[in-house]
Coordinates of C-alpha atoms in Angstrom, one line a residue:
A1 CA -89.8 -23.2 88.6
I2 CA -93.4 -23.7 87.2
W3 CA -93.1 -27.4 87.5
A4 CA -91.8 -27.2 91.0
V5 CA -94.6 -25.1 92.3
T6 CA -97.5 -26.9 90.5
A7 CA -96.3 -30.4 91.3
G8 CA -95.3 -29.8 94.9
N9 CA -97.5 -29.7 97.9
P10 CA -98.7 -26.1 98.8
P11 CA -97.2 -24.6 102.0
R12 CA -99.5 -24.8 105.1
S13 CA -100.0 -21.0 105.0
A14 CA -101.2 -21.0 101.5
A15 CA -104.6 -19.5 100.6
P16 CA -107.6 -21.8 100.1
A17 CA -107.9 -23.7 96.9
P18 CA -109.3 -21.7 93.9
P19 CA -112.7 -22.4 92.4
T20 CA -113.3 -25.8 90.8
H21 CA -113.3 -24.5 87.2
R22 CA -109.8 -23.0 87.6
S23 CA -108.5 -26.2 89.1
H24 CA -109.9 -28.2 86.1
S25 CA -108.4 -25.6 83.8
M26 CA -105.0 -25.8 85.5
A27 CA -105.1 -29.6 85.5
A28 CA -105.8 -29.5 81.8
V29 CA -102.9 -27.3 81.2
L30 CA -100.7 -29.5 83.2
T31 CA -101.9 -32.5 81.3
V32 CA -101.1 -30.9 78.0
L33 CA -97.7 -29.7 79.2
G34 CA -97.0 -33.2 80.5
A35 CA -97.9 -34.7 77.2
L36 CA -95.7 -32.3 75.3
A37 CA -92.8 -33.0 77.6
A38 CA -93.2 -36.7 77.0
V39 CA -93.3 -36.2 73.3
A40 CA -90.2 -34.0 73.4
G41 CA -88.4 -36.4 75.6
A42 CA -89.1 -39.3 73.3
S43 CA -88.0 -37.2 70.3
Q44 CA -84.7 -36.4 72.1
V45 CA -84.1 -40.0 72.9
Q46 CA -84.8 -41.0 69.3
Q47 CA -82.5 -38.3 68.0
A48 CA -79.7 -39.3 70.4
H49 CA -80.2 -42.9 69.3
L50 CA -80.0 -42.0 65.6
A51 CA -77.0 -39.8 66.3
G52 CA -75.2 -42.7 68.0
R53 CA -76.0 -45.0 65.1
G54 CA -74.8 -42.4 62.7
A55 CA -71.5 -41.9 64.5
A56 CA -71.0 -45.6 64.7
S57 CA -71.7 -45.9 61.0
M58 CA -69.3 -43.1 60.2
R59 CA -66.6 -44.8 62.3
G60 CA -67.3 -48.1 60.7
G61 CA -67.2 -46.7 57.3
G62 CA -63.9 -44.9 57.8
F63 CA -65.2 -41.3 57.5
V64 CA -63.4 -40.3 60.7
R65 CA -59.7 -40.2 59.8
G66 CA -56.7 -38.3 61.0
M67 CA -55.4 -35.4 58.9
E68 CA -52.2 -36.4 57.0
F69 CA -50.0 -33.6 55.5
K70 CA -47.5 -34.1 52.8
H71 CA -44.1 -32.7 53.8
R72 CA -41.3 -32.9 51.3
L73 CA -37.8 -32.4 52.7
R74 CA -35.3 -30.4 50.7
I75 CA -31.6 -30.5 51.9
C76 CA -28.9 -28.2 50.5
N77 CA -25.2 -28.8 51.3
A78 CA -23.6 -25.4 51.6
Y79 CA -20.6 -26.6 53.6
P80 CA -17.4 -25.8 51.6
Y81 CA -15.6 -29.1 51.8
S82 CA -14.0 -31.4 49.2
A83 CA -15.7 -34.6 50.6
A84 CA -19.4 -35.1 50.1
M85 CA -21.9 -35.7 52.9
D86 CA -24.4 -38.5 53.7
V87 CA -27.7 -37.8 55.5
Y88 CA -29.3 -40.3 57.9
R89 CA -32.5 -40.3 59.8
G90 CA -31.9 -41.6 63.3
H91 CA -28.8 -43.9 63.4
G92 CA -29.4 -46.3 60.6
E93 CA -31.8 -45.0 57.9
K94 CA -29.7 -43.6 55.1
L95 CA -31.5 -41.0 53.0
T96 CA -28.8 -40.4 50.5
G97 CA -28.9 -44.0 49.2
D98 CA -28.0 -43.0 45.7
G99 CA -24.8 -41.3 46.7
P100 CA -23.5 -38.6 49.1
M101 CA -24.3 -34.9 48.6
A102 CA -21.4 -32.7 47.3
Y103 CA -20.9 -29.1 48.1
K104 CA -23.6 -26.9 46.5
D105 CA -25.8 -30.0 46.0
C106 CA -29.6 -29.9 46.8
R107 CA -31.9 -32.8 46.9
D108 CA -35.6 -33.5 47.7
F109 CA -36.5 -36.5 49.9
A110 CA -40.0 -38.0 50.2
A111 CA -39.3 -39.6 53.6
P112 CA -42.1 -38.5 55.9
L113 CA -40.9 -36.7 59.0
K114 CA -42.3 -36.4 62.5
A115 CA -41.5 -34.2 65.5
G116 CA -38.6 -35.7 67.4
D117 CA -36.8 -37.0 64.3
R118 CA -33.0 -36.5 64.1
L119 CA -31.1 -36.0 60.9
E120 CA -27.4 -36.8 61.1
F121 CA -24.9 -35.6 58.6
R122 CA -21.7 -37.6 58.1
V123 CA -18.6 -37.4 56.0
G124 CA -17.4 -40.9 55.7
D125 CA -17.6 -42.4 59.1
A126 CA -17.2 -39.0 60.9
Q127 CA -20.3 -37.2 62.2
A128 CA -20.5 -33.6 60.9
G129 CA -23.6 -32.5 62.8
T130 CA -27.2 -33.3 63.8
F131 CA -30.4 -31.5 63.2
S132 CA -33.4 -32.2 65.5
V133 CA -37.0 -31.7 64.2
S134 CA -38.9 -30.0 66.9
D135 CA -42.2 -29.3 65.1
L136 CA -43.8 -29.5 61.7
P137 CA -46.4 -27.3 59.9
N138 CA -50.1 -28.3 59.9
N139 CA -50.3 -28.1 56.1
D140 CA -48.7 -29.5 53.0
A141 CA -45.2 -27.9 52.7
V142 CA -41.7 -28.1 51.4
L143 CA -39.2 -28.1 54.3
L144 CA -35.8 -26.6 53.4
L145 CA -32.7 -27.4 55.4
V146 CA -29.3 -25.9 54.7
I147 CA -26.1 -27.1 56.3
H148 CA -23.2 -24.6 56.2
R149 CA -20.1 -23.6 58.1
H150 CA -20.5 -22.1 61.5
D151 CA -17.4 -19.8 61.4
V152 CA -14.0 -19.5 59.8
E153 CA -12.1 -20.6 62.9
S154 CA -13.3 -24.2 63.2
T155 CA -14.9 -27.0 61.1
A156 CA -18.2 -26.8 63.1
V157 CA -21.5 -26.7 61.2
S158 CA -24.7 -24.7 61.5
F159 CA -28.2 -25.2 60.1
E160 CA -30.7 -22.8 58.5
S161 CA -34.3 -23.9 57.9
H162 CA -37.2 -22.5 56.0
V163 CA -40.8 -23.6 55.3
F164 CA -42.2 -22.8 51.8
A165 CA -45.9 -21.9 52.1
N166 CA -48.4 -24.0 50.3
L167 CA -49.1 -21.5 47.5
L168 CA -49.4 -21.7 43.7
N169 CA -47.1 -18.9 43.0
A170 CA -43.2 -19.2 42.9
Q171 CA -41.2 -18.7 46.0
V172 CA -37.5 -18.0 46.5
A173 CA -35.5 -18.4 49.7
V174 CA -32.2 -16.5 49.9
I175 CA -29.9 -17.7 52.6
D176 CA -26.5 -16.2 53.1
T177 CA -24.1 -19.0 54.3
Y178 CA -20.8 -17.1 53.5
R179 CA -18.6 -16.6 56.6
G180 CA -15.8 -14.6 55.0
K181 CA -15.1 -10.9 55.1
A182 CA -16.1 -10.1 51.5
K183 CA -19.5 -8.5 50.8
A184 CA -21.7 -9.1 47.9
H185 CA -25.1 -7.9 46.6
T186 CA -27.9 -9.9 45.1
R187 CA -30.1 -8.7 42.2
I188 CA -33.2 -9.9 40.5
V189 CA -33.0 -9.7 36.7
D190 CA -35.7 -10.3 34.1
V191 CA -35.2 -13.2 31.7
V192 CA -33.7 -12.0 28.4
K193 CA -36.0 -13.0 25.7
P194 CA -34.8 -13.4 22.1
K195 CA -35.8 -10.5 19.8
K196 CA -37.3 -10.9 16.4
D197 CA -35.8 -9.2 13.4
G198 CA -36.2 -5.4 13.5
E199 CA -37.1 -5.3 17.2
K200 CA -35.2 -2.9 19.5
E201 CA -33.0 -4.5 22.0
E202 CA -33.9 -3.3 25.5
P203 CA -31.9 -3.9 28.6
P204 CA -33.5 -6.3 31.1
K205 CA -35.0 -4.9 34.2
S206 CA -32.8 -5.3 37.3
E207 CA -33.6 -4.7 40.9
E208 CA -31.5 -5.2 44.1
L209 CA -32.8 -7.9 46.4
R210 CA -33.3 -6.5 49.9
F211 CA -33.3 -9.1 52.7
D212 CA -32.3 -9.4 56.3

């Protein structure tokens, strides 16, 4: 607003011009402000130029890179069947190249996954089921996938998935895949350490595991 008033022509109804010494003083102020604005403008141009060169240098040197996370796939076969299963990504990439997975078998696969991938489970030439990857965590993680029986009336399969957090402490995932009528309880028991001669044998601590 200051620059618009001082630089523009005064309206016709404006008062007469102030004394000469005030005009000179105002002109000096405007000159100083103009010089400061010019210096500031040049500084901004120089900074923008340097910033552009710096960004170009970072891009050229490879500093700007996309984040890549390490996802390890862990598959467990909890489907009670005498024949083992093979796992394919898509239609042709066989992940179980060293042999099919038997019942109660778990394996880790280093094959990188991306959203939209499909994991096919086959028993021989027959397709048992397909799992679609909808999304992946934005951090390093172990991705657990369990295939199991859907019900006792058919041979259909179901899947349970879990993501282990990227932590240093141990983690346990308990997944109930049993589809029968019997009920069971899970307990956590301390490891029994060997006792030295003369030490009193104490029963290990045991606690029932509560889960949904």
